[in-house]
């Protein structure tokens, strides 16, 4: 369990180092930026993350549709890969979490474990 959001971000940085781009938490319909790398600052606003969420597989209705179609249980997270970045999106009943990092050779499983642990304390 993490004592603070700063401890959570530090745990991500221990795996990602300078590759970590952005960490954003969605609670009560709005996003809070937990971390933004200096060269990324100003590129995204909380409104951008709301739009990304609304158009993503993990928005409320699309998430339910995906769970029903795949018949494999609850959708735990989504992975989006782009030329320059990887984005993980973790949903919960009370919000969601976005973690973006450079598309480098990074170990994915430890990052997923850290995010899942944080989500368990914020659900």
mmCIF file of N, CA and C in Angstrom:
data_model
loop_
_atom_site.group_PDB
_atom_site.id
_atom_site.type_symbol
_atom_site.label_atom_id
_atom_site.label_comp_id
_atom_site.label_asym_id
_atom_site.label_seq_id
_atom_site.Cartn_x
_atom_site.Cartn_y
_atom_site.Cartn_z
ATOM 1 N N UNK A 1 0.831 -1.178 0.000
ATOM 2 C CA UNK A 1 0.000 0.000 0.000
ATOM 3 C C UNK A 1 0.881 1.248 0.000
ATOM 4 N N UNK A 2 0.393 2.263 -0.660
ATOM 5 C CA UNK A 2 1.152 3.507 -0.765
ATOM 6 C C UNK A 2 0.636 4.520 0.246
ATOM 7 N N UNK A 3 1.571 5.174 0.910
ATOM 8 C CA UNK A 3 1.200 6.170 1.917
ATOM 9 C C UNK A 3 0.700 7.459 1.279
ATOM 10 N N UNK A 4 1.101 7.704 0.023
ATOM 11 C CA UNK A 4 0.709 8.935 -0.652
ATOM 12 C C UNK A 4 0.811 8.743 -2.163
ATOM 13 N N UNK A 5 0.240 9.703 -2.889
ATOM 14 C CA UNK A 5 0.373 9.680 -4.347
ATOM 15 C C UNK A 5 1.832 9.853 -4.756
ATOM 16 N N UNK A 6 2.580 10.620 -3.978
ATOM 17 C CA UNK A 6 3.992 10.820 -4.270
ATOM 18 C C UNK A 6 4.769 9.505 -4.153
ATOM 19 N N UNK A 7 4.410 8.680 -3.176
ATOM 20 C CA UNK A 7 5.054 7.377 -3.022
ATOM 21 C C UNK A 7 4.718 6.466 -4.196
ATOM 22 N N UNK A 8 3.484 6.558 -4.681
ATOM 23 C CA UNK A 8 3.074 5.792 -5.857
ATOM 24 C C UNK A 8 3.893 6.216 -7.081
ATOM 25 N N UNK A 9 4.001 7.515 -7.316
ATOM 26 C CA UNK A 9 4.777 8.021 -8.452
ATOM 27 C C UNK A 9 6.239 7.613 -8.312
ATOM 28 N N UNK A 10 6.781 7.662 -7.107
ATOM 29 C CA UNK A 10 8.169 7.248 -6.881
ATOM 30 C C UNK A 10 8.358 5.770 -7.221
ATOM 31 N N UNK A 11 7.363 4.947 -6.896
ATOM 32 C CA UNK A 11 7.449 3.518 -7.228
ATOM 33 C C UNK A 11 7.454 3.319 -8.736
ATOM 34 N N UNK A 12 6.628 4.086 -9.453
ATOM 35 C CA UNK A 12 6.645 4.011 -10.915
ATOM 36 C C UNK A 12 7.989 4.457 -11.466
ATOM 37 N N UNK A 13 8.514 5.539 -10.911
ATOM 38 C CA UNK A 13 9.810 6.050 -11.375
ATOM 39 C C UNK A 13 10.936 5.060 -11.110
ATOM 40 N N UNK A 14 10.803 4.254 -10.074
ATOM 41 C CA UNK A 14 11.850 3.275 -9.796
ATOM 42 C C UNK A 14 11.925 2.220 -10.900
ATOM 43 N N UNK A 15 10.812 1.994 -11.604
ATOM 44 C CA UNK A 15 10.789 1.042 -12.717
ATOM 45 C C UNK A 15 11.019 1.721 -14.065
ATOM 46 N N UNK A 16 10.541 2.961 -14.185
ATOM 47 C CA UNK A 16 10.565 3.638 -15.480
ATOM 48 C C UNK A 16 11.630 4.712 -15.615
ATOM 49 N N UNK A 17 12.101 5.224 -14.495
ATOM 50 C CA UNK A 17 13.085 6.306 -14.552
ATOM 51 C C UNK A 17 12.539 7.490 -15.328
ATOM 52 N N UNK A 18 13.374 8.054 -16.178
ATOM 53 C CA UNK A 18 12.987 9.252 -16.926
ATOM 54 C C UNK A 18 12.000 8.956 -18.051
ATOM 55 N N UNK A 19 11.677 7.690 -18.286
ATOM 56 C CA UNK A 19 10.693 7.341 -19.320
ATOM 57 C C UNK A 19 9.265 7.687 -18.896
ATOM 58 N N UNK A 20 9.020 7.855 -17.583
ATOM 59 C CA UNK A 20 7.677 8.177 -17.110
ATOM 60 C C UNK A 20 7.265 9.551 -17.628
ATOM 61 N N UNK A 21 6.131 9.607 -18.295
ATOM 62 C CA UNK A 21 5.631 10.856 -18.875
ATOM 63 C C UNK A 21 4.572 11.520 -17.995
ATOM 64 N N UNK A 22 3.500 10.792 -17.729
ATOM 65 C CA UNK A 22 2.345 11.381 -17.049
ATOM 66 C C UNK A 22 1.640 10.322 -16.214
ATOM 67 N N UNK A 23 1.121 10.754 -15.071
ATOM 68 C CA UNK A 23 0.249 9.924 -14.246
ATOM 69 C C UNK A 23 -0.950 10.800 -13.905
ATOM 70 N N UNK A 24 -2.148 10.307 -14.240
ATOM 71 C CA UNK A 24 -3.371 11.070 -13.977
ATOM 72 C C UNK A 24 -4.418 10.154 -13.366
ATOM 73 N N UNK A 25 -5.128 10.675 -12.379
ATOM 74 C CA UNK A 25 -6.167 9.920 -11.686
ATOM 75 C C UNK A 25 -7.512 10.580 -11.942
ATOM 76 N N UNK A 26 -8.505 9.776 -12.308
ATOM 77 C CA UNK A 26 -9.853 10.294 -12.539
ATOM 78 C C UNK A 26 -10.731 9.882 -11.364
ATOM 79 N N UNK A 27 -11.244 10.865 -10.664
ATOM 80 C CA UNK A 27 -12.163 10.644 -9.553
ATOM 81 C C UNK A 27 -13.298 11.649 -9.676
ATOM 82 N N UNK A 28 -14.519 11.217 -9.451
ATOM 83 C CA UNK A 28 -15.690 12.099 -9.477
ATOM 84 C C UNK A 28 -15.815 12.883 -10.783
ATOM 85 N N UNK A 29 -15.471 12.249 -11.916
ATOM 86 C CA UNK A 29 -15.663 12.866 -13.214
ATOM 87 C C UNK A 29 -14.591 13.832 -13.665
ATOM 88 N N UNK A 30 -13.566 14.070 -12.841
ATOM 89 C CA UNK A 30 -12.487 14.981 -13.228
ATOM 90 C C UNK A 30 -11.130 14.349 -12.985
ATOM 91 N N UNK A 31 -10.133 14.848 -13.698
ATOM 92 C CA UNK A 31 -8.782 14.298 -13.569
ATOM 93 C C UNK A 31 -7.893 15.164 -12.717
ATOM 94 N N UNK A 32 -7.037 14.502 -11.956
ATOM 95 C CA UNK A 32 -5.984 15.159 -11.186
ATOM 96 C C UNK A 32 -4.662 14.651 -11.726
ATOM 97 N N UNK A 33 -3.793 15.576 -12.070
ATOM 98 C CA UNK A 33 -2.474 15.201 -12.564
ATOM 99 C C UNK A 33 -1.586 14.897 -11.354
ATOM 100 N N UNK A 34 -1.156 13.642 -11.235
ATOM 101 C CA UNK A 34 -0.295 13.240 -10.124
ATOM 102 C C UNK A 34 1.171 13.459 -10.458
ATOM 103 N N UNK A 35 1.486 13.408 -11.753
ATOM 104 C CA UNK A 35 2.861 13.626 -12.200
ATOM 105 C C UNK A 35 2.842 13.985 -13.672
ATOM 106 N N UNK A 36 3.648 14.941 -14.041
ATOM 107 C CA UNK A 36 3.856 15.273 -15.447
ATOM 108 C C UNK A 36 5.331 15.617 -15.625
ATOM 109 N N UNK A 37 5.972 14.906 -16.533
ATOM 110 C CA UNK A 37 7.380 15.192 -16.833
ATOM 111 C C UNK A 37 7.473 16.592 -17.444
ATOM 112 N N UNK A 38 8.559 17.300 -17.162
ATOM 113 C CA UNK A 38 8.683 18.702 -17.574
ATOM 114 C C UNK A 38 8.467 18.917 -19.061
ATOM 115 N N UNK A 39 9.007 18.041 -19.910
ATOM 116 C CA UNK A 39 8.854 18.253 -21.355
ATOM 117 C C UNK A 39 7.451 17.913 -21.858
ATOM 118 N N UNK A 40 6.641 17.299 -21.017
ATOM 119 C CA UNK A 40 5.265 16.946 -21.371
ATOM 120 C C UNK A 40 4.281 17.974 -20.802
ATOM 121 N N UNK A 41 4.714 18.710 -19.788
ATOM 122 C CA UNK A 41 3.843 19.679 -19.111
ATOM 123 C C UNK A 41 3.195 20.617 -20.132
ATOM 124 N N UNK A 42 1.904 20.821 -19.975
ATOM 125 C CA UNK A 42 1.170 21.711 -20.848
ATOM 126 C C UNK A 42 0.605 21.044 -22.092
ATOM 127 N N UNK A 43 1.031 19.830 -22.389
ATOM 128 C CA UNK A 43 0.514 19.132 -23.570
ATOM 129 C C UNK A 43 -0.902 18.610 -23.357
ATOM 130 N N UNK A 44 -1.199 18.212 -22.120
ATOM 131 C CA UNK A 44 -2.503 17.634 -21.813
ATOM 132 C C UNK A 44 -3.124 18.349 -20.627
ATOM 133 N N UNK A 45 -4.414 18.517 -20.711
ATOM 134 C CA UNK A 45 -5.169 19.117 -19.609
ATOM 135 C C UNK A 45 -6.085 18.041 -19.027
ATOM 136 N N UNK A 46 -6.627 18.269 -17.857
ATOM 137 C CA UNK A 46 -7.620 17.320 -17.346
ATOM 138 C C UNK A 46 -8.768 17.091 -18.332
ATOM 139 N N UNK A 47 -9.170 18.121 -19.070
ATOM 140 C CA UNK A 47 -10.238 17.961 -20.071
ATOM 141 C C UNK A 47 -9.815 16.981 -21.166
ATOM 142 N N UNK A 48 -8.527 17.006 -21.545
ATOM 143 C CA UNK A 48 -8.034 16.047 -22.534
ATOM 144 C C UNK A 48 -8.191 14.627 -22.019
ATOM 145 N N UNK A 49 -7.856 14.404 -20.760
ATOM 146 C CA UNK A 49 -7.978 13.062 -20.184
ATOM 147 C C UNK A 49 -9.440 12.639 -20.087
ATOM 148 N N UNK A 50 -10.339 13.579 -19.789
ATOM 149 C CA UNK A 50 -11.766 13.247 -19.790
ATOM 150 C C UNK A 50 -12.205 12.800 -21.182
ATOM 151 N N UNK A 51 -11.749 13.497 -22.202
ATOM 152 C CA UNK A 51 -12.097 13.118 -23.579
ATOM 153 C C UNK A 51 -11.519 11.750 -23.928
ATOM 154 N N UNK A 52 -10.259 11.519 -23.564
ATOM 155 C CA UNK A 52 -9.624 10.221 -23.815
ATOM 156 C C UNK A 52 -10.433 9.124 -23.132
ATOM 157 N N UNK A 53 -10.801 9.353 -21.878
ATOM 158 C CA UNK A 53 -11.591 8.361 -21.134
ATOM 159 C C UNK A 53 -12.922 8.092 -21.835
ATOM 160 N N UNK A 54 -13.623 9.163 -22.193
ATOM 161 C CA UNK A 54 -14.948 9.015 -22.794
ATOM 162 C C UNK A 54 -14.901 8.242 -24.107
ATOM 163 N N UNK A 55 -13.798 8.347 -24.839
ATOM 164 C CA UNK A 55 -13.677 7.684 -26.135
ATOM 165 C C UNK A 55 -12.937 6.351 -26.057
ATOM 166 N N UNK A 56 -12.552 5.948 -24.876
ATOM 167 C CA UNK A 56 -11.752 4.738 -24.722
ATOM 168 C C UNK A 56 -12.620 3.506 -24.502
ATOM 169 N N UNK A 57 -11.984 2.378 -24.579
ATOM 170 C CA UNK A 57 -12.640 1.100 -24.311
ATOM 171 C C UNK A 57 -13.106 1.019 -22.857
ATOM 172 N N UNK A 58 -12.496 1.793 -21.990
ATOM 173 C CA UNK A 58 -12.805 1.688 -20.574
ATOM 174 C C UNK A 58 -13.816 2.717 -20.077
ATOM 175 N N UNK A 59 -14.414 3.466 -20.986
ATOM 176 C CA UNK A 59 -15.535 4.307 -20.584
ATOM 177 C C UNK A 59 -16.656 3.373 -20.135
ATOM 178 N N UNK A 60 -17.609 3.877 -19.414
ATOM 179 C CA UNK A 60 -18.608 3.029 -18.756
ATOM 180 C C UNK A 60 -19.282 2.018 -19.678
ATOM 181 N N UNK A 61 -20.012 2.469 -20.690
ATOM 182 C CA UNK A 61 -20.736 1.542 -21.561
ATOM 183 C C UNK A 61 -19.803 0.683 -22.422
ATOM 184 N N UNK A 62 -18.771 1.266 -23.063
ATOM 185 C CA UNK A 62 -17.870 0.407 -23.847
ATOM 186 C C UNK A 62 -17.189 -0.669 -23.002
ATOM 187 N N UNK A 63 -16.879 -0.345 -21.761
ATOM 188 C CA UNK A 63 -16.252 -1.336 -20.871
ATOM 189 C C UNK A 63 -17.203 -2.507 -20.641
ATOM 190 N N UNK A 64 -18.465 -2.193 -20.324
ATOM 191 C CA UNK A 64 -19.459 -3.253 -20.114
ATOM 192 C C UNK A 64 -19.650 -4.076 -21.381
ATOM 193 N N UNK A 65 -19.680 -3.406 -22.528
ATOM 194 C CA UNK A 65 -19.823 -4.117 -23.802
ATOM 195 C C UNK A 65 -18.647 -5.060 -24.022
ATOM 196 N N UNK A 66 -17.436 -4.584 -23.781
ATOM 197 C CA UNK A 66 -16.239 -5.422 -23.976
ATOM 198 C C UNK A 66 -16.275 -6.624 -23.039
ATOM 199 N N UNK A 67 -16.649 -6.401 -21.788
ATOM 200 C CA UNK A 67 -16.719 -7.509 -20.833
ATOM 201 C C UNK A 67 -17.753 -8.546 -21.275
ATOM 202 N N UNK A 68 -18.887 -8.071 -21.793
ATOM 203 C CA UNK A 68 -19.932 -8.987 -22.252
ATOM 204 C C UNK A 68 -19.497 -9.750 -23.499
ATOM 205 N N UNK A 69 -18.835 -9.080 -24.423
ATOM 206 C CA UNK A 69 -18.419 -9.727 -25.667
ATOM 207 C C UNK A 69 -17.332 -10.768 -25.418
ATOM 208 N N UNK A 70 -16.335 -10.411 -24.628
ATOM 209 C CA UNK A 70 -15.225 -11.339 -24.397
ATOM 210 C C UNK A 70 -15.568 -12.459 -23.430
ATOM 211 N N UNK A 71 -16.543 -12.225 -22.558
ATOM 212 C CA UNK A 71 -16.970 -13.230 -21.567
ATOM 213 C C UNK A 71 -15.786 -13.815 -20.805
ATOM 214 N N UNK A 72 -14.921 -12.922 -20.352
ATOM 215 C CA UNK A 72 -13.722 -13.353 -19.632
ATOM 216 C C UNK A 72 -13.610 -12.665 -18.274
ATOM 217 N N UNK A 73 -14.680 -12.075 -17.818
ATOM 218 C CA UNK A 73 -14.653 -11.409 -16.522
ATOM 219 C C UNK A 73 -14.501 -9.910 -16.656
ATOM 220 N N UNK A 74 -14.039 -9.299 -15.587
ATOM 221 C CA UNK A 74 -13.884 -7.849 -15.512
ATOM 222 C C UNK A 74 -12.638 -7.423 -16.280
ATOM 223 N N UNK A 75 -12.777 -6.352 -17.054
ATOM 224 C CA UNK A 75 -11.643 -5.786 -17.777
ATOM 225 C C UNK A 75 -10.788 -5.014 -16.776
ATOM 226 N N UNK A 76 -9.542 -5.443 -16.587
ATOM 227 C CA UNK A 76 -8.671 -4.882 -15.554
ATOM 228 C C UNK A 76 -7.907 -3.644 -15.983
ATOM 229 N N UNK A 77 -7.409 -3.650 -17.219
ATOM 230 C CA UNK A 77 -6.727 -2.470 -17.730
ATOM 231 C C UNK A 77 -6.606 -2.581 -19.236
ATOM 232 N N UNK A 78 -6.330 -1.430 -19.854
ATOM 233 C CA UNK A 78 -6.124 -1.388 -21.298
ATOM 234 C C UNK A 78 -4.720 -0.863 -21.553
ATOM 235 N N UNK A 79 -4.120 -1.380 -22.608
ATOM 236 C CA UNK A 79 -2.777 -0.988 -23.019
ATOM 237 C C UNK A 79 -2.885 -0.370 -24.400
ATOM 238 N N UNK A 80 -2.398 0.859 -24.526
ATOM 239 C CA UNK A 80 -2.382 1.551 -25.804
ATOM 240 C C UNK A 80 -0.921 1.804 -26.162
ATOM 241 N N UNK A 81 -0.534 1.425 -27.360
ATOM 242 C CA UNK A 81 0.843 1.681 -27.786
ATOM 243 C C UNK A 81 0.829 2.632 -28.972
ATOM 244 N N UNK A 82 1.737 3.572 -28.934
ATOM 245 C CA UNK A 82 1.889 4.583 -29.978
ATOM 246 C C UNK A 82 3.356 4.617 -30.392
ATOM 247 N N UNK A 83 3.667 5.368 -31.420
ATOM 248 C CA UNK A 83 5.054 5.460 -31.879
ATOM 249 C C UNK A 83 5.995 5.904 -30.764
ATOM 250 N N UNK A 84 5.567 6.877 -29.982
ATOM 251 C CA UNK A 84 6.459 7.463 -28.986
ATOM 252 C C UNK A 84 6.100 7.130 -27.549
ATOM 253 N N UNK A 85 4.944 6.512 -27.309
ATOM 254 C CA UNK A 85 4.524 6.308 -25.920
ATOM 255 C C UNK A 85 3.659 5.061 -25.761
ATOM 256 N N UNK A 86 3.631 4.600 -24.523
ATOM 257 C CA UNK A 86 2.737 3.530 -24.091
ATOM 258 C C UNK A 86 1.846 4.139 -23.014
ATOM 259 N N UNK A 87 0.551 3.842 -23.086
ATOM 260 C CA UNK A 87 -0.388 4.348 -22.088
ATOM 261 C C UNK A 87 -1.133 3.158 -21.501
ATOM 262 N N UNK A 88 -1.167 3.103 -20.178
ATOM 263 C CA UNK A 88 -1.954 2.115 -19.461
ATOM 264 C C UNK A 88 -3.145 2.846 -18.858
ATOM 265 N N UNK A 89 -4.327 2.261 -18.972
ATOM 266 C CA UNK A 89 -5.526 2.825 -18.376
ATOM 267 C C UNK A 89 -6.160 1.751 -17.505
ATOM 268 N N UNK A 90 -6.351 2.081 -16.234
ATOM 269 C CA UNK A 90 -6.923 1.167 -15.249
ATOM 270 C C UNK A 90 -8.265 1.725 -14.790
ATOM 271 N N UNK A 91 -9.360 0.986 -14.978
ATOM 272 C CA UNK A 91 -10.667 1.473 -14.544
ATOM 273 C C UNK A 91 -11.021 0.975 -13.142
ATOM 274 N N UNK A 92 -11.919 1.680 -12.518
ATOM 275 C CA UNK A 92 -12.546 1.198 -11.287
ATOM 276 C C UNK A 92 -13.941 1.782 -11.245
ATOM 277 N N UNK A 93 -14.744 1.345 -10.299
ATOM 278 C CA UNK A 93 -16.097 1.873 -10.189
ATOM 279 C C UNK A 93 -16.096 3.353 -9.825
ATOM 280 N N UNK A 94 -15.043 3.805 -9.156
ATOM 281 C CA UNK A 94 -15.020 5.197 -8.707
ATOM 282 C C UNK A 94 -14.146 6.102 -9.560
ATOM 283 N N UNK A 95 -13.486 5.576 -10.582
ATOM 284 C CA UNK A 95 -12.628 6.422 -11.406
ATOM 285 C C UNK A 95 -11.724 5.611 -12.304
ATOM 286 N N UNK A 96 -10.592 6.171 -12.633
ATOM 287 C CA UNK A 96 -9.608 5.437 -13.426
ATOM 288 C C UNK A 96 -8.247 6.083 -13.273
ATOM 289 N N UNK A 97 -7.263 5.399 -13.793
ATOM 290 C CA UNK A 97 -5.878 5.838 -13.702
ATOM 291 C C UNK A 97 -5.253 5.732 -15.075
ATOM 292 N N UNK A 98 -4.513 6.770 -15.475
ATOM 293 C CA UNK A 98 -3.708 6.745 -16.695
ATOM 294 C C UNK A 98 -2.248 6.855 -16.308
ATOM 295 N N UNK A 99 -1.433 6.006 -16.906
ATOM 296 C CA UNK A 99 0.018 6.091 -16.747
ATOM 297 C C UNK A 99 0.610 6.037 -18.147
ATOM 298 N N UNK A 100 1.374 7.059 -18.509
ATOM 299 C CA UNK A 100 1.997 7.115 -19.831
ATOM 300 C C UNK A 100 3.506 7.152 -19.668
ATOM 301 N N UNK A 101 4.179 6.414 -20.548
ATOM 302 C CA UNK A 101 5.640 6.404 -20.516
ATOM 303 C C UNK A 101 6.177 6.230 -21.926
ATOM 304 N N UNK A 102 7.446 6.595 -22.097
ATOM 305 C CA UNK A 102 8.090 6.493 -23.406
ATOM 306 C C UNK A 102 8.048 5.057 -23.890
ATOM 307 N N UNK A 103 7.933 4.898 -25.182
ATOM 308 C CA UNK A 103 7.890 3.580 -25.800
ATOM 309 C C UNK A 103 9.311 3.015 -25.867
ATOM 310 N N UNK A 104 9.848 2.739 -24.711
ATOM 311 C CA UNK A 104 11.183 2.168 -24.568
ATOM 312 C C UNK A 104 11.054 0.709 -24.151
ATOM 313 N N UNK A 105 12.154 0.060 -24.049
ATOM 314 C CA UNK A 105 12.170 -1.331 -23.588
ATOM 315 C C UNK A 105 12.082 -1.329 -22.063
ATOM 316 N N UNK A 106 10.842 -1.367 -21.542
ATOM 317 C CA UNK A 106 10.635 -1.351 -20.098
ATOM 318 C C UNK A 106 9.873 -2.603 -19.690
ATOM 319 N N UNK A 107 10.112 -3.077 -18.477
ATOM 320 C CA UNK A 107 9.380 -4.257 -17.990
ATOM 321 C C UNK A 107 7.947 -3.872 -17.633
ATOM 322 N N UNK A 108 6.986 -4.418 -18.346
ATOM 323 C CA UNK A 108 5.588 -4.041 -18.171
ATOM 324 C C UNK A 108 4.960 -4.602 -16.894
ATOM 325 N N UNK A 109 5.247 -5.840 -16.566
ATOM 326 C CA UNK A 109 4.598 -6.480 -15.425
ATOM 327 C C UNK A 109 4.800 -5.718 -14.112
ATOM 328 N N UNK A 110 6.013 -5.281 -13.757
ATOM 329 C CA UNK A 110 6.152 -4.524 -12.504
ATOM 330 C C UNK A 110 5.352 -3.222 -12.495
ATOM 331 N N UNK A 111 5.215 -2.589 -13.641
ATOM 332 C CA UNK A 111 4.446 -1.349 -13.718
ATOM 333 C C UNK A 111 2.965 -1.648 -13.488
ATOM 334 N N UNK A 112 2.472 -2.706 -14.103
ATOM 335 C CA UNK A 112 1.074 -3.115 -13.908
ATOM 336 C C UNK A 112 0.824 -3.460 -12.443
ATOM 337 N N UNK A 113 1.749 -4.154 -11.817
ATOM 338 C CA UNK A 113 1.586 -4.519 -10.405
ATOM 339 C C UNK A 113 1.521 -3.289 -9.512
ATOM 340 N N UNK A 114 2.387 -2.299 -9.749
ATOM 341 C CA UNK A 114 2.391 -1.068 -8.956
ATOM 342 C C UNK A 114 1.057 -0.337 -9.141
ATOM 343 N N UNK A 115 0.607 -0.229 -10.381
ATOM 344 C CA UNK A 115 -0.652 0.467 -10.658
ATOM 345 C C UNK A 115 -1.845 -0.267 -10.048
ATOM 346 N N UNK A 116 -1.844 -1.578 -10.132
ATOM 347 C CA UNK A 116 -2.936 -2.369 -9.554
ATOM 348 C C UNK A 116 -2.987 -2.186 -8.046
ATOM 349 N N UNK A 117 -1.841 -2.161 -7.416
ATOM 350 C CA UNK A 117 -1.794 -1.936 -5.967
ATOM 351 C C UNK A 117 -2.350 -0.563 -5.621
ATOM 352 N N UNK A 118 -1.989 0.454 -6.381
ATOM 353 C CA UNK A 118 -2.506 1.808 -6.129
ATOM 354 C C UNK A 118 -4.022 1.839 -6.334
ATOM 355 N N UNK A 119 -4.487 1.183 -7.395
ATOM 356 C CA UNK A 119 -5.931 1.151 -7.677
ATOM 357 C C UNK A 119 -6.708 0.490 -6.545
ATOM 358 N N UNK A 120 -6.150 -0.526 -5.937
ATOM 359 C CA UNK A 120 -6.820 -1.223 -4.834
ATOM 360 C C UNK A 120 -7.040 -0.303 -3.644
ATOM 361 N N UNK A 121 -6.167 0.659 -3.456
ATOM 362 C CA UNK A 121 -6.319 1.584 -2.338
ATOM 363 C C UNK A 121 -7.198 2.773 -2.692
ATOM 364 N N UNK A 122 -7.517 2.953 -3.980
ATOM 365 C CA UNK A 122 -8.302 4.114 -4.422
ATOM 366 C C UNK A 122 -9.623 3.717 -5.070
ATOM 367 N N UNK A 123 -10.084 2.508 -4.821
ATOM 368 C CA UNK A 123 -11.355 2.063 -5.405
ATOM 369 C C UNK A 123 -12.498 2.262 -4.444
#
